[in-house]
Structure formats: structure tokens, C-alpha cells
Amino acid sequence: MSTGESWGPAETVGPTGAAVRRRTLRRAALTLGVGAAGAGYLWHTDPHQPGQLLIPCPFKWITGLLCPLCGGTRMAYDLMHGEVVTAFHDNAVLLTLGGPVVAYAVVRWLVAGLRGREYRPRLSGRGNAVVLGIAAAWMLARNLVG
């Protein structure tokens, strides 16, 4: 082995800024299309009425308890129809905390991607504990209080 050689892992070069922009635009367009199709279906399918063709919550199906996300479909339906108070009743924590956090992450991802940079949100151990703690407290509260 000569003095300039290395046996370690080769350096990897990430995608170029243009490639990141193209990938971001493709993913955003796909997500927008799937979201629009889902919203179009949900617009005409009232999840408050029994017998609708919607995916049931597997946690509730198995345990009979409400999970932290239960009511999210009804909440989305109510928001699309301008019923904010009813949406709040369906899932208050998801509406007040989850919506803004997801919106922030999506905007941050789009801005970084359109600038040609990768954005990978990561939660620290403390962040994971906070999210799981809020979810557990919300699940307990809504199942005990009703």
C-alpha cells in the first residue's frame, strides 16, 4: 500500500442541487395529486354516517379504545366543510398541535428542496419523549373522559 492509499470507506457525494429540486418537485406533485384524490373522495363521503367505505382504525378495531389519531378523518371532513368547532370536537390535539407541526415540516421541506438542499427532520430523544407523552396523555384523557 502506498502512502496515499486508504482502506476506509470511499467518500460519497450527495445529489446535486438540481437533482434535489427535481426530486422535491416530483414528490410534491405526487403528494398533492394523491392528497387531492383523497380529499375529493372524502368530500363526498361523510365519515359521521355509518356504512361509509373508509379505512377503520386498527387500534380501535382490536381494543375498542380511541387512539391519539382517531377522529382525524372526521376532523379533515369537517374542516373541508368549514365546521371548525366540530373538527375540534373530533380530535382537538391533532387539530391544534399536529396540523401546525406537519404544515411547518412540509413548508421547511419544500423550501429546502427548492433551494437544492436535503431536509431530513429528526427528533431528539427528548422530542420523541414529548411527542409520545402528549399522545399517551391525549389517549388516556379521551378514553377516560369520553
PDB file of C-alpha atoms in Angstrom:
ATOM      1  CA  MET A   1       0.000   0.000   0.000  1.00  0.00           C
ATOM      2  CA  SER A   2       1.458   3.361  -0.969  1.00  0.00           C
ATOM      3  CA  THR A   3       1.310   6.330   1.372  1.00  0.00           C
ATOM      4  CA  GLY A   4      -1.625   7.983  -0.446  1.00  0.00           C
ATOM      5  CA  GLU A   5      -3.975   4.980  -0.398  1.00  0.00           C
ATOM      6  CA  SER A   6      -6.753   4.462   2.098  1.00  0.00           C
ATOM      7  CA  TRP A   7      -8.610   1.301   3.003  1.00  0.00           C
ATOM      8  CA  GLY A   8     -11.541   3.155   4.592  1.00  0.00           C
ATOM      9  CA  PRO A   9     -14.937   3.692   3.007  1.00  0.00           C
ATOM     10  CA  ALA A  10     -14.986   5.776  -0.148  1.00  0.00           C
ATOM     11  CA  GLU A  11     -16.397   9.271   0.116  1.00  0.00           C
ATOM     12  CA  THR A  12     -19.923   9.508  -1.158  1.00  0.00           C
ATOM     13  CA  VAL A  13     -21.134  12.582  -2.917  1.00  0.00           C
ATOM     14  CA  GLY A  14     -24.766  13.545  -2.458  1.00  0.00           C
ATOM     15  CA  PRO A  15     -27.121  14.528  -5.249  1.00  0.00           C
ATOM     16  CA  THR A  16     -26.657  17.859  -6.961  1.00  0.00           C
ATOM     17  CA  GLY A  17     -28.891  20.813  -6.179  1.00  0.00           C
ATOM     18  CA  ALA A  18     -30.741  20.381  -9.476  1.00  0.00           C
ATOM     19  CA  ALA A  19     -31.407  16.704  -8.734  1.00  0.00           C
ATOM     20  CA  VAL A  20     -32.733  17.566  -5.277  1.00  0.00           C
ATOM     21  CA  ARG A  21     -35.037  20.220  -6.797  1.00  0.00           C
ATOM     22  CA  ARG A  22     -36.387  17.784  -9.405  1.00  0.00           C
ATOM     23  CA  ARG A  23     -36.952  15.075  -6.799  1.00  0.00           C
ATOM     24  CA  THR A  24     -38.671  17.557  -4.468  1.00  0.00           C
ATOM     25  CA  LEU A  25     -40.982  18.752  -7.245  1.00  0.00           C
ATOM     26  CA  ARG A  26     -41.831  15.161  -8.262  1.00  0.00           C
ATOM     27  CA  ARG A  27     -42.594  14.137  -4.697  1.00  0.00           C
ATOM     28  CA  ALA A  28     -44.593  17.296  -4.024  1.00  0.00           C
ATOM     29  CA  ALA A  29     -46.641  16.801  -7.214  1.00  0.00           C
ATOM     30  CA  LEU A  30     -47.298  13.145  -6.370  1.00  0.00           C
ATOM     31  CA  THR A  31     -48.286  14.004  -2.799  1.00  0.00           C
ATOM     32  CA  LEU A  32     -50.542  16.818  -3.998  1.00  0.00           C
ATOM     33  CA  GLY A  33     -52.225  14.512  -6.519  1.00  0.00           C
ATOM     34  CA  VAL A  34     -52.818  11.709  -4.028  1.00  0.00           C
ATOM     35  CA  GLY A  35     -53.972  14.216  -1.403  1.00  0.00           C
ATOM     36  CA  ALA A  36     -56.374  15.865  -3.861  1.00  0.00           C
ATOM     37  CA  ALA A  37     -57.816  12.481  -4.851  1.00  0.00           C
ATOM     38  CA  GLY A  38     -58.264  11.548  -1.182  1.00  0.00           C
ATOM     39  CA  ALA A  39     -59.803  14.925  -0.379  1.00  0.00           C
ATOM     40  CA  GLY A  40     -62.158  14.605  -3.356  1.00  0.00           C
ATOM     41  CA  TYR A  41     -63.320  11.216  -2.135  1.00  0.00           C
ATOM     42  CA  LEU A  42     -63.649  12.388   1.452  1.00  0.00           C
ATOM     43  CA  TRP A  43     -65.600  15.491   0.388  1.00  0.00           C
ATOM     44  CA  HIS A  44     -68.460  13.246  -0.770  1.00  0.00           C
ATOM     45  CA  THR A  45     -68.124  10.592   1.971  1.00  0.00           C
ATOM     46  CA  ASP A  46     -69.431  11.668   5.357  1.00  0.00           C
ATOM     47  CA  PRO A  47     -67.434   9.716   7.984  1.00  0.00           C
ATOM     48  CA  HIS A  48     -70.020  10.690  10.619  1.00  0.00           C
ATOM     49  CA  GLN A  49     -72.536   8.378   8.906  1.00  0.00           C
ATOM     50  CA  PRO A  50     -72.208   4.602   9.358  1.00  0.00           C
ATOM     51  CA  GLY A  51     -71.596   2.352   6.365  1.00  0.00           C
ATOM     52  CA  GLN A  52     -69.105   4.584   4.544  1.00  0.00           C
ATOM     53  CA  LEU A  53     -66.210   2.996   2.662  1.00  0.00           C
ATOM     54  CA  LEU A  54     -63.362   4.267   4.853  1.00  0.00           C
ATOM     55  CA  ILE A  55     -60.424   2.503   6.478  1.00  0.00           C
ATOM     56  CA  PRO A  56     -61.227   1.816  10.142  1.00  0.00           C
ATOM     57  CA  CYS A  57     -58.684   2.452  12.875  1.00  0.00           C
ATOM     58  CA  PRO A  58     -56.930  -0.884  13.521  1.00  0.00           C
ATOM     59  CA  PHE A  59     -56.178   0.044  17.153  1.00  0.00           C
ATOM     60  CA  LYS A  60     -59.836   0.795  17.857  1.00  0.00           C
ATOM     61  CA  TRP A  61     -60.925  -2.307  15.963  1.00  0.00           C
ATOM     62  CA  ILE A  62     -58.674  -4.526  18.125  1.00  0.00           C
ATOM     63  CA  THR A  63     -59.023  -2.824  21.524  1.00  0.00           C
ATOM     64  CA  GLY A  64     -62.226  -0.793  21.344  1.00  0.00           C
ATOM     65  CA  LEU A  65     -60.238   2.244  22.564  1.00  0.00           C
ATOM     66  CA  LEU A  66     -59.625   5.515  20.753  1.00  0.00           C
ATOM     67  CA  CYS A  67     -56.023   6.017  19.622  1.00  0.00           C
ATOM     68  CA  PRO A  68     -54.456   9.515  19.557  1.00  0.00           C
ATOM     69  CA  LEU A  69     -55.291   9.838  15.827  1.00  0.00           C
ATOM     70  CA  CYS A  70     -58.885   8.581  15.995  1.00  0.00           C
ATOM     71  CA  GLY A  71     -61.212  11.229  14.655  1.00  0.00           C
ATOM     72  CA  GLY A  72     -58.637  12.520  12.160  1.00  0.00           C
ATOM     73  CA  THR A  73     -60.723  11.544   9.132  1.00  0.00           C
ATOM     74  CA  ARG A  74     -63.842  13.135  10.604  1.00  0.00           C
ATOM     75  CA  MET A  75     -61.760  16.198  11.513  1.00  0.00           C
ATOM     76  CA  ALA A  76     -60.481  16.538   7.932  1.00  0.00           C
ATOM     77  CA  TYR A  77     -64.022  16.164   6.569  1.00  0.00           C
ATOM     78  CA  ASP A  78     -65.336  18.813   8.943  1.00  0.00           C
ATOM     79  CA  LEU A  79     -62.501  21.236   8.123  1.00  0.00           C
ATOM     80  CA  MET A  80     -63.168  20.833   4.390  1.00  0.00           C
ATOM     81  CA  HIS A  81     -66.802  21.727   5.045  1.00  0.00           C
ATOM     82  CA  GLY A  82     -65.970  24.734   7.248  1.00  0.00           C
ATOM     83  CA  GLU A  83     -67.022  23.135  10.534  1.00  0.00           C
ATOM     84  CA  VAL A  84     -64.078  24.147  12.736  1.00  0.00           C
ATOM     85  CA  VAL A  85     -65.869  23.610  16.064  1.00  0.00           C
ATOM     86  CA  THR A  86     -66.935  20.104  15.047  1.00  0.00           C
ATOM     87  CA  ALA A  87     -63.412  19.376  13.810  1.00  0.00           C
ATOM     88  CA  PHE A  88     -62.065  20.484  17.192  1.00  0.00           C
ATOM     89  CA  HIS A  89     -64.525  18.123  18.878  1.00  0.00           C
ATOM     90  CA  ASP A  90     -63.374  15.215  16.646  1.00  0.00           C
ATOM     91  CA  ASN A  91     -59.701  15.489  17.650  1.00  0.00           C
ATOM     92  CA  ALA A  92     -58.628  18.658  19.460  1.00  0.00           C
ATOM     93  CA  VAL A  93     -54.958  17.746  19.947  1.00  0.00           C
ATOM     94  CA  LEU A  94     -54.437  16.663  16.343  1.00  0.00           C
ATOM     95  CA  LEU A  95     -56.024  19.893  15.118  1.00  0.00           C
ATOM     96  CA  THR A  96     -54.194  22.281  17.445  1.00  0.00           C
ATOM     97  CA  LEU A  97     -50.768  20.598  17.603  1.00  0.00           C
ATOM     98  CA  GLY A  98     -50.463  18.096  14.768  1.00  0.00           C
ATOM     99  CA  GLY A  99     -51.701  20.334  11.961  1.00  0.00           C
ATOM    100  CA  PRO A 100     -49.279  23.193  12.581  1.00  0.00           C
ATOM    101  CA  VAL A 101     -46.319  20.838  13.107  1.00  0.00           C
ATOM    102  CA  VAL A 102     -46.997  18.995   9.849  1.00  0.00           C
ATOM    103  CA  ALA A 103     -47.503  22.289   7.981  1.00  0.00           C
ATOM    104  CA  TYR A 104     -44.195  23.616   9.328  1.00  0.00           C
ATOM    105  CA  ALA A 105     -42.322  20.439   8.347  1.00  0.00           C
ATOM    106  CA  VAL A 106     -43.817  20.402   4.838  1.00  0.00           C
ATOM    107  CA  VAL A 107     -43.017  24.081   4.201  1.00  0.00           C
ATOM    108  CA  ARG A 108     -39.499  23.596   5.532  1.00  0.00           C
ATOM    109  CA  TRP A 109     -39.011  20.538   3.284  1.00  0.00           C
ATOM    110  CA  LEU A 110     -40.316  22.381   0.210  1.00  0.00           C
ATOM    111  CA  VAL A 111     -38.193  25.483   0.787  1.00  0.00           C
ATOM    112  CA  ALA A 112     -35.033  23.439   1.348  1.00  0.00           C
ATOM    113  CA  GLY A 113     -35.756  21.182  -1.628  1.00  0.00           C
ATOM    114  CA  LEU A 114     -36.425  24.068  -3.993  1.00  0.00           C
ATOM    115  CA  ARG A 115     -33.135  25.592  -2.875  1.00  0.00           C
ATOM    116  CA  GLY A 116     -31.417  22.328  -3.778  1.00  0.00           C
ATOM    117  CA  ARG A 117     -30.795  21.155  -0.227  1.00  0.00           C
ATOM    118  CA  GLU A 118     -31.804  17.995   1.577  1.00  0.00           C
ATOM    119  CA  TYR A 119     -34.064  18.376   4.596  1.00  0.00           C
ATOM    120  CA  ARG A 120     -34.479  15.430   6.928  1.00  0.00           C
ATOM    121  CA  PRO A 121     -36.375  16.295  10.095  1.00  0.00           C
ATOM    122  CA  ARG A 122     -35.138  14.415  13.131  1.00  0.00           C
ATOM    123  CA  LEU A 123     -36.435  14.336  16.654  1.00  0.00           C
ATOM    124  CA  SER A 124     -34.066  14.094  19.555  1.00  0.00           C
ATOM    125  CA  GLY A 125     -34.706  11.678  22.382  1.00  0.00           C
ATOM    126  CA  ARG A 126     -36.363  14.487  24.301  1.00  0.00           C
ATOM    127  CA  GLY A 127     -38.521  15.362  21.272  1.00  0.00           C
ATOM    128  CA  ASN A 128     -39.634  11.742  20.938  1.00  0.00           C
ATOM    129  CA  ALA A 129     -40.488  11.676  24.644  1.00  0.00           C
ATOM    130  CA  VAL A 130     -42.561  14.860  24.312  1.00  0.00           C
ATOM    131  CA  VAL A 131     -44.496  13.546  21.292  1.00  0.00           C
ATOM    132  CA  LEU A 132     -45.137  10.153  22.898  1.00  0.00           C
ATOM    133  CA  GLY A 133     -46.078  11.795  26.204  1.00  0.00           C
ATOM    134  CA  ILE A 134     -48.616  14.098  24.547  1.00  0.00           C
ATOM    135  CA  ALA A 135     -50.046  11.172  22.544  1.00  0.00           C
ATOM    136  CA  ALA A 136     -50.331   8.981  25.648  1.00  0.00           C
ATOM    137  CA  ALA A 137     -51.910  11.743  27.743  1.00  0.00           C
ATOM    138  CA  TRP A 138     -54.397  12.546  24.959  1.00  0.00           C
ATOM    139  CA  MET A 139     -55.271   8.881  24.510  1.00  0.00           C
ATOM    140  CA  LEU A 140     -55.843   8.412  28.235  1.00  0.00           C
ATOM    141  CA  ALA A 141     -57.865  11.617  28.551  1.00  0.00           C
ATOM    142  CA  ARG A 142     -60.184  10.900  25.661  1.00  0.00           C
ATOM    143  CA  ASN A 143     -60.789   7.289  26.710  1.00  0.00           C
ATOM    144  CA  LEU A 144     -61.343   8.043  30.396  1.00  0.00           C
ATOM    145  CA  VAL A 145     -63.415  11.206  29.991  1.00  0.00           C
ATOM    146  CA  GLY A 146     -65.233  10.066  26.884  1.00  0.00           C
TER     147      GLY A 146
END
